[in-house]
């Protein structure tokens, strides 16, 4: 409400009725209390954006979500990440901030490899074509991204390899033998989207190995009922032993709890995260048995690649490094 109060629905409804009865124009929202209709700055139940910014920080890194390299994003993808990131960047530049806006094409993973096989081309060629097409769309829409790169960038490969090599050296990476779905029809392990079957939770017939699009359940490929290979359609799917490498999140529990408790997160976000950590963090696999991706740098991991979700998130950092490396300012990325 323009008077500065954020009202409950019941109060707002009665306020709206009073406005109508008095002939005053209510403000936008659930309604409004009886307040002067003068043009004043509307304040919500959260602080205005300029009040939340530390006046000593004049540098902002804007990270827009990366579109998949399996095909052109639809309009909602464009608006939801890249366009909004550009608008946010422009706003802060107008306020005198130094802003760096980075994003790029997520070129790896089972989605890209599967779509490339369907089209009869290599994953690298598909990802490159999509990357160039997205670049043209950004130019046509005049969406500004300081560095729109790709996870196929040599800088990204170098950075990801270094990060996971350091994590292994520091004791945060463990490995274990496990049984994984294997197609005897085309002789490949069926990770994530390479396997299709019936969801064990809701019964949807076309759930994929990493999640069910019908009920949203996160799945393991081995949990699917009546599984078949997404490539050749064979139902001759068996379990075969393989070794995978994991990020041992439990070792980070004290550091994560300390970080969450020291930050000014919203109450519900903080409670949810604290409960998640206190309930016990499971080790998460960071390797996959697929052909397309960044080779895993771990000893004995020949033929494995880093799981796409475990490497693409590092792209925000590698894109920043790449941007300043092109400018000949090798270490300036650390300022962001």
CSV table of C-alpha atoms in Angstrom, one decimal:
chain,number,residue,atom,x,y,z
A,1,UNK,CA,0.0,0.0,0.0
A,2,UNK,CA,1.3,3.6,-0.7
A,3,UNK,CA,0.9,4.3,3.0
A,4,UNK,CA,3.9,2.0,3.7
A,5,UNK,CA,2.0,-1.0,5.1
A,6,UNK,CA,1.8,-4.4,3.7
A,7,UNK,CA,-1.6,-5.8,4.7
A,8,UNK,CA,-3.0,-9.2,5.1
A,9,UNK,CA,-5.6,-10.4,2.6
A,10,UNK,CA,-8.5,-9.7,4.9
A,11,UNK,CA,-7.3,-6.3,5.8
A,12,UNK,CA,-6.6,-5.5,2.2
A,13,UNK,CA,-10.0,-6.7,1.1
A,14,UNK,CA,-11.7,-4.4,3.6
A,15,UNK,CA,-9.4,-1.6,2.6
A,16,UNK,CA,-10.3,-2.1,-1.0
A,17,UNK,CA,-14.0,-1.9,-0.1
A,18,UNK,CA,-13.4,1.4,1.7
A,19,UNK,CA,-11.5,2.8,-1.2
A,20,UNK,CA,-14.4,1.9,-3.6
A,21,UNK,CA,-17.0,3.4,-1.2
A,22,UNK,CA,-15.0,6.6,-0.9
A,23,UNK,CA,-14.4,6.9,-4.6
A,24,UNK,CA,-10.7,6.7,-4.2
A,25,UNK,CA,-8.6,4.6,-6.6
A,26,UNK,CA,-7.0,1.6,-4.8
A,27,UNK,CA,-3.4,0.8,-5.3
A,28,UNK,CA,-2.3,-2.3,-7.1
A,29,UNK,CA,-2.2,-5.5,-5.0
A,30,UNK,CA,-4.7,-7.3,-2.8
A,31,UNK,CA,-6.3,-3.9,-1.9
A,32,UNK,CA,-5.3,-0.9,0.2
A,33,UNK,CA,-6.0,0.9,3.4
A,34,UNK,CA,-7.6,4.3,3.6
A,35,UNK,CA,-4.5,6.4,2.9
A,36,UNK,CA,-3.8,9.6,1.0
A,37,UNK,CA,-3.8,8.9,-2.7
A,38,UNK,CA,-0.8,11.1,-3.2
A,39,UNK,CA,1.9,9.7,-5.5
A,40,UNK,CA,4.4,8.2,-3.0
A,41,UNK,CA,7.1,5.6,-3.4
A,42,UNK,CA,5.6,2.1,-2.8
A,43,UNK,CA,7.5,0.1,-0.2
A,44,UNK,CA,6.9,-3.6,0.2
A,45,UNK,CA,7.5,-6.0,3.2
A,46,UNK,CA,11.1,-6.5,1.9
A,47,UNK,CA,13.6,-3.6,1.9
A,48,UNK,CA,14.1,-1.6,-1.2
A,49,UNK,CA,17.0,-2.9,-3.3
A,50,UNK,CA,19.3,0.0,-2.7
A,51,UNK,CA,18.9,-0.5,1.1
A,52,UNK,CA,20.2,-4.1,0.8
A,53,UNK,CA,23.4,-3.2,-1.1
A,54,UNK,CA,26.6,-2.6,0.9
A,55,UNK,CA,27.7,0.9,-0.1
A,56,UNK,CA,31.3,-0.3,0.0
A,57,UNK,CA,30.8,-2.9,-2.7
A,58,UNK,CA,30.7,-1.4,-6.2
A,59,UNK,CA,31.3,-4.6,-8.2
A,60,UNK,CA,28.7,-7.2,-9.2
A,61,UNK,CA,29.0,-10.5,-11.0
A,62,UNK,CA,25.8,-11.4,-12.8
A,63,UNK,CA,25.5,-15.1,-13.7
A,64,UNK,CA,22.7,-16.1,-16.0
A,65,UNK,CA,21.7,-19.8,-16.3
A,66,UNK,CA,23.3,-21.7,-19.2
A,67,UNK,CA,21.0,-22.9,-22.0
A,68,UNK,CA,21.5,-26.6,-22.9
A,69,UNK,CA,23.5,-27.3,-26.1
A,70,UNK,CA,20.9,-29.8,-27.3
A,71,UNK,CA,18.7,-27.2,-29.0
A,72,UNK,CA,17.6,-23.6,-29.1
A,73,UNK,CA,16.0,-22.3,-26.0
A,74,UNK,CA,12.4,-21.2,-26.1
A,75,UNK,CA,11.2,-17.7,-25.4
A,76,UNK,CA,10.6,-18.5,-21.7
A,77,UNK,CA,14.2,-19.7,-21.3
A,78,UNK,CA,15.5,-16.5,-22.9
A,79,UNK,CA,13.3,-14.2,-20.7
A,80,UNK,CA,13.9,-16.2,-17.6
A,81,UNK,CA,17.7,-16.1,-17.5
A,82,UNK,CA,19.5,-14.1,-20.2
A,83,UNK,CA,17.1,-11.2,-20.7
A,84,UNK,CA,16.6,-10.7,-17.0
A,85,UNK,CA,20.3,-10.9,-16.4
A,86,UNK,CA,20.9,-8.2,-19.0
A,87,UNK,CA,18.2,-6.0,-17.4
A,88,UNK,CA,19.7,-6.4,-14.0
A,89,UNK,CA,23.2,-5.6,-15.3
A,90,UNK,CA,22.0,-2.5,-17.1
A,91,UNK,CA,20.3,-1.3,-13.9
A,92,UNK,CA,23.4,-1.5,-11.8
A,93,UNK,CA,25.6,0.0,-14.5
A,94,UNK,CA,23.3,3.0,-14.4
A,95,UNK,CA,23.9,3.2,-10.7
A,96,UNK,CA,27.6,3.4,-11.2
A,97,UNK,CA,28.6,-0.2,-10.4
A,98,UNK,CA,31.1,-2.2,-12.3
A,99,UNK,CA,29.1,-5.2,-13.6
A,100,UNK,CA,30.2,-8.4,-15.4
A,101,UNK,CA,27.5,-10.5,-16.9
A,102,UNK,CA,28.5,-14.1,-17.9
A,103,UNK,CA,26.7,-17.1,-19.3
A,104,UNK,CA,27.2,-19.7,-21.9
A,105,UNK,CA,26.1,-22.9,-23.6
A,106,UNK,CA,26.0,-26.0,-21.5
A,107,UNK,CA,27.6,-28.2,-24.1
A,108,UNK,CA,28.0,-31.6,-22.3
A,109,UNK,CA,25.8,-34.3,-20.8
A,110,UNK,CA,23.5,-37.1,-21.8
A,111,UNK,CA,20.9,-34.7,-23.3
A,112,UNK,CA,23.4,-33.4,-25.9
A,113,UNK,CA,24.9,-36.8,-26.6
A,114,UNK,CA,21.5,-38.4,-27.1
A,115,UNK,CA,20.2,-35.6,-29.4
A,116,UNK,CA,23.3,-35.7,-31.5
A,117,UNK,CA,23.0,-39.4,-32.0
A,118,UNK,CA,19.3,-38.9,-33.0
A,119,UNK,CA,20.4,-36.3,-35.6
A,120,UNK,CA,23.4,-38.4,-36.8
A,121,UNK,CA,26.1,-35.9,-35.9
A,122,UNK,CA,28.7,-35.7,-33.2
A,123,UNK,CA,27.9,-34.1,-29.8
A,124,UNK,CA,30.6,-31.5,-30.4
A,125,UNK,CA,29.1,-30.4,-33.8
A,126,UNK,CA,25.6,-30.2,-32.3
A,127,UNK,CA,26.8,-28.1,-29.3
A,128,UNK,CA,28.8,-25.8,-31.6
A,129,UNK,CA,25.8,-25.2,-33.9
A,130,UNK,CA,23.5,-24.5,-31.0
A,131,UNK,CA,26.1,-22.2,-29.4
A,132,UNK,CA,26.4,-20.1,-32.6
A,133,UNK,CA,22.6,-20.0,-33.0
A,134,UNK,CA,22.1,-18.7,-29.5
A,135,UNK,CA,24.7,-16.1,-30.1
A,136,UNK,CA,22.8,-14.9,-33.1
A,137,UNK,CA,19.5,-14.8,-31.1
A,138,UNK,CA,21.2,-12.7,-28.4
A,139,UNK,CA,22.4,-10.2,-31.0
A,140,UNK,CA,19.0,-10.0,-32.6
A,141,UNK,CA,17.3,-9.3,-29.2
A,142,UNK,CA,20.2,-6.9,-28.3
A,143,UNK,CA,20.8,-8.9,-25.1
A,144,UNK,CA,24.2,-8.0,-23.6
A,145,UNK,CA,26.4,-10.7,-22.1
A,146,UNK,CA,30.0,-9.7,-21.5
A,147,UNK,CA,31.2,-13.2,-22.0
A,148,UNK,CA,28.8,-15.8,-23.5
A,149,UNK,CA,31.0,-18.8,-23.7
A,150,UNK,CA,30.6,-22.6,-23.7
A,151,UNK,CA,31.6,-25.5,-21.5
A,152,UNK,CA,33.7,-26.7,-24.4
A,153,UNK,CA,36.0,-23.7,-23.8
A,154,UNK,CA,39.6,-24.8,-23.0
A,155,UNK,CA,39.6,-22.4,-20.1
A,156,UNK,CA,36.6,-24.3,-18.6
A,157,UNK,CA,38.2,-27.7,-19.2
A,158,UNK,CA,41.4,-26.5,-17.5
A,159,UNK,CA,39.5,-25.0,-14.5
A,160,UNK,CA,37.2,-28.0,-13.9
A,161,UNK,CA,40.1,-30.4,-14.2
A,162,UNK,CA,42.0,-28.3,-11.6
A,163,UNK,CA,39.2,-28.0,-9.2
A,164,UNK,CA,38.4,-31.8,-9.1
A,165,UNK,CA,42.1,-32.6,-9.0
A,166,UNK,CA,42.5,-30.4,-5.9
A,167,UNK,CA,39.4,-31.9,-4.3
A,168,UNK,CA,40.8,-35.4,-4.7
A,169,UNK,CA,44.2,-34.3,-3.4
A,170,UNK,CA,42.5,-32.7,-0.3
A,171,UNK,CA,40.5,-35.9,0.5
A,172,UNK,CA,37.0,-34.8,-0.6
A,173,UNK,CA,36.7,-37.4,-3.4
A,174,UNK,CA,36.0,-41.1,-2.8
A,175,UNK,CA,35.4,-44.0,-5.1
A,176,UNK,CA,33.4,-47.2,-5.0
A,177,UNK,CA,32.3,-50.1,-7.1
A,178,UNK,CA,28.6,-50.3,-7.9
A,179,UNK,CA,26.2,-51.9,-10.2
A,180,UNK,CA,24.9,-49.7,-13.0
A,181,UNK,CA,22.4,-50.3,-15.9
A,182,UNK,CA,24.1,-51.6,-19.0
A,183,UNK,CA,22.5,-52.2,-22.5
A,184,UNK,CA,23.7,-55.4,-24.1
A,185,UNK,CA,22.0,-54.4,-27.3
A,186,UNK,CA,24.4,-51.5,-28.0
A,187,UNK,CA,27.1,-52.2,-25.3
A,188,UNK,CA,26.9,-49.0,-23.3
A,189,UNK,CA,26.2,-48.0,-19.7
A,190,UNK,CA,22.8,-46.2,-19.5
A,191,UNK,CA,23.3,-43.1,-17.4
A,192,UNK,CA,20.6,-40.5,-16.8
A,193,UNK,CA,18.6,-39.9,-20.0
A,194,UNK,CA,20.0,-42.9,-21.8
A,195,UNK,CA,17.5,-45.2,-20.0
A,196,UNK,CA,13.7,-45.0,-20.0
A,197,UNK,CA,11.1,-46.9,-18.0
A,198,UNK,CA,8.2,-46.8,-15.6
A,199,UNK,CA,8.5,-44.5,-12.7
A,200,UNK,CA,8.5,-46.5,-9.4
A,201,UNK,CA,6.7,-43.6,-7.6
A,202,UNK,CA,3.8,-42.6,-9.9
A,203,UNK,CA,3.8,-45.2,-12.7
A,204,UNK,CA,4.6,-42.9,-15.6
A,205,UNK,CA,5.7,-45.0,-18.5
A,206,UNK,CA,8.3,-42.7,-19.9
A,207,UNK,CA,10.4,-41.7,-16.9
A,208,UNK,CA,14.1,-41.1,-17.6
A,209,UNK,CA,17.0,-42.4,-15.6
A,210,UNK,CA,17.6,-39.2,-13.6
A,211,UNK,CA,14.0,-37.9,-13.1
A,212,UNK,CA,10.3,-38.4,-13.8
A,213,UNK,CA,8.8,-35.5,-15.7
A,214,UNK,CA,5.3,-36.5,-14.5
A,215,UNK,CA,5.8,-36.4,-10.7
A,216,UNK,CA,9.2,-34.7,-10.5
A,217,UNK,CA,10.8,-37.5,-8.5
A,218,UNK,CA,14.6,-37.6,-8.7
A,219,UNK,CA,15.6,-41.2,-9.7
A,220,UNK,CA,18.5,-43.5,-10.2
A,221,UNK,CA,18.5,-45.5,-13.4
A,222,UNK,CA,18.3,-48.8,-11.6
A,223,UNK,CA,15.1,-47.8,-9.9
A,224,UNK,CA,13.1,-47.7,-13.2
A,225,UNK,CA,10.7,-50.6,-13.8
A,226,UNK,CA,10.6,-52.2,-17.3
A,227,UNK,CA,13.6,-50.3,-18.4
A,228,UNK,CA,14.8,-50.0,-22.0
A,229,UNK,CA,17.6,-48.3,-23.9
A,230,UNK,CA,16.9,-44.8,-25.2
A,231,UNK,CA,19.3,-45.4,-28.1
A,232,UNK,CA,18.5,-48.8,-29.5
A,233,UNK,CA,15.2,-49.5,-27.7
A,234,UNK,CA,16.5,-52.8,-26.4
A,235,UNK,CA,15.0,-54.2,-23.2
A,236,UNK,CA,18.1,-56.4,-22.7
A,237,UNK,CA,19.2,-54.1,-19.8
A,238,UNK,CA,21.3,-55.7,-17.1
A,239,UNK,CA,23.3,-54.6,-14.1
A,240,UNK,CA,27.1,-54.4,-14.6
A,241,UNK,CA,29.7,-53.4,-12.1
A,242,UNK,CA,31.6,-50.2,-12.6
A,243,UNK,CA,33.6,-47.8,-10.4
A,244,UNK,CA,32.5,-44.2,-9.8
A,245,UNK,CA,33.9,-41.2,-8.0
A,246,UNK,CA,31.9,-39.2,-5.4
A,247,UNK,CA,32.1,-35.9,-3.7
A,248,UNK,CA,32.1,-36.7,0.0
A,249,UNK,CA,29.8,-34.0,1.2
A,250,UNK,CA,29.6,-35.3,4.8
A,251,UNK,CA,33.2,-34.1,5.3
A,252,UNK,CA,32.0,-30.5,4.6
A,253,UNK,CA,29.2,-30.6,7.1
A,254,UNK,CA,30.8,-28.3,9.8
A,255,UNK,CA,31.9,-25.8,7.2
A,256,UNK,CA,28.5,-25.7,5.5
A,257,UNK,CA,26.7,-25.3,8.7
A,258,UNK,CA,29.0,-22.5,9.8
A,259,UNK,CA,28.6,-20.8,6.4
A,260,UNK,CA,24.8,-21.0,6.5
A,261,UNK,CA,24.5,-19.7,10.0
A,262,UNK,CA,26.8,-16.8,9.3
A,263,UNK,CA,24.8,-15.6,6.3
A,264,UNK,CA,21.7,-13.4,6.2
A,265,UNK,CA,19.4,-15.8,4.4
A,266,UNK,CA,15.6,-15.7,4.6
A,267,UNK,CA,14.4,-17.6,7.7
A,268,UNK,CA,12.7,-20.4,5.8
A,269,UNK,CA,15.6,-20.8,3.4
A,270,UNK,CA,18.1,-21.0,6.4
A,271,UNK,CA,15.9,-23.5,8.3
A,272,UNK,CA,15.4,-25.7,5.3
A,273,UNK,CA,19.2,-25.8,4.5
A,274,UNK,CA,20.2,-26.4,8.1
A,275,UNK,CA,17.7,-29.3,8.4
A,276,UNK,CA,19.0,-30.8,5.1
A,277,UNK,CA,22.6,-30.7,6.4
A,278,UNK,CA,21.8,-31.9,9.9
A,279,UNK,CA,19.8,-34.9,8.5
A,280,UNK,CA,23.1,-36.1,6.9
A,281,UNK,CA,24.6,-35.3,3.5
A,282,UNK,CA,25.1,-38.2,1.2
A,283,UNK,CA,28.1,-38.5,-1.1
A,284,UNK,CA,27.2,-37.5,-4.7
A,285,UNK,CA,28.6,-39.1,-7.8
A,286,UNK,CA,30.6,-36.7,-9.9
A,287,UNK,CA,31.5,-39.1,-12.8
A,288,UNK,CA,29.6,-40.8,-15.6
A,289,UNK,CA,30.2,-43.6,-18.0
A,290,UNK,CA,29.5,-41.7,-21.1
A,291,UNK,CA,31.7,-40.6,-24.1
A,292,UNK,CA,30.9,-36.8,-24.2
A,293,UNK,CA,32.2,-34.5,-21.5
A,294,UNK,CA,35.3,-33.4,-19.6
A,295,UNK,CA,37.6,-36.4,-18.8
A,296,UNK,CA,37.7,-37.2,-15.1
A,297,UNK,CA,41.1,-36.3,-13.7
A,298,UNK,CA,41.1,-39.0,-11.0
A,299,UNK,CA,43.6,-41.9,-10.8
A,300,UNK,CA,42.1,-45.0,-12.4
A,301,UNK,CA,39.1,-43.1,-14.0
A,302,UNK,CA,40.1,-43.6,-17.7
A,303,UNK,CA,37.0,-43.5,-19.8
A,304,UNK,CA,34.9,-41.6,-17.3
A,305,UNK,CA,33.8,-37.9,-17.6
A,306,UNK,CA,32.8,-35.4,-15.0
A,307,UNK,CA,29.0,-35.4,-14.4
A,308,UNK,CA,27.5,-32.4,-16.3
A,309,UNK,CA,25.8,-30.9,-13.2
A,310,UNK,CA,29.1,-31.2,-11.3
A,311,UNK,CA,31.0,-29.2,-13.9
A,312,UNK,CA,28.6,-26.8,-15.5
A,313,UNK,CA,28.1,-24.9,-12.3
A,314,UNK,CA,31.8,-24.1,-12.3
A,315,UNK,CA,31.3,-22.4,-15.6
A,316,UNK,CA,30.3,-19.1,-13.9
A,317,UNK,CA,33.8,-18.9,-12.5
A,318,UNK,CA,35.6,-20.2,-15.6
A,319,UNK,CA,33.7,-17.7,-17.8
A,320,UNK,CA,34.9,-14.9,-15.5
A,321,UNK,CA,38.4,-16.1,-15.7
A,322,UNK,CA,38.2,-16.4,-19.5
A,323,UNK,CA,36.8,-12.8,-19.8
A,324,UNK,CA,39.7,-11.3,-18.0
A,325,UNK,CA,42.3,-13.5,-19.6
A,326,UNK,CA,41.2,-12.2,-23.0
A,327,UNK,CA,41.7,-8.7,-21.6
A,328,UNK,CA,45.2,-9.6,-20.4
A,329,UNK,CA,44.2,-9.2,-16.8
A,330,UNK,CA,45.0,-12.7,-15.6
A,331,UNK,CA,44.1,-12.4,-11.9
A,332,UNK,CA,41.4,-9.8,-12.0
A,333,UNK,CA,38.6,-12.4,-11.9
A,334,UNK,CA,39.3,-12.8,-8.2
A,335,UNK,CA,37.9,-9.3,-7.6
A,336,UNK,CA,34.5,-10.5,-8.7
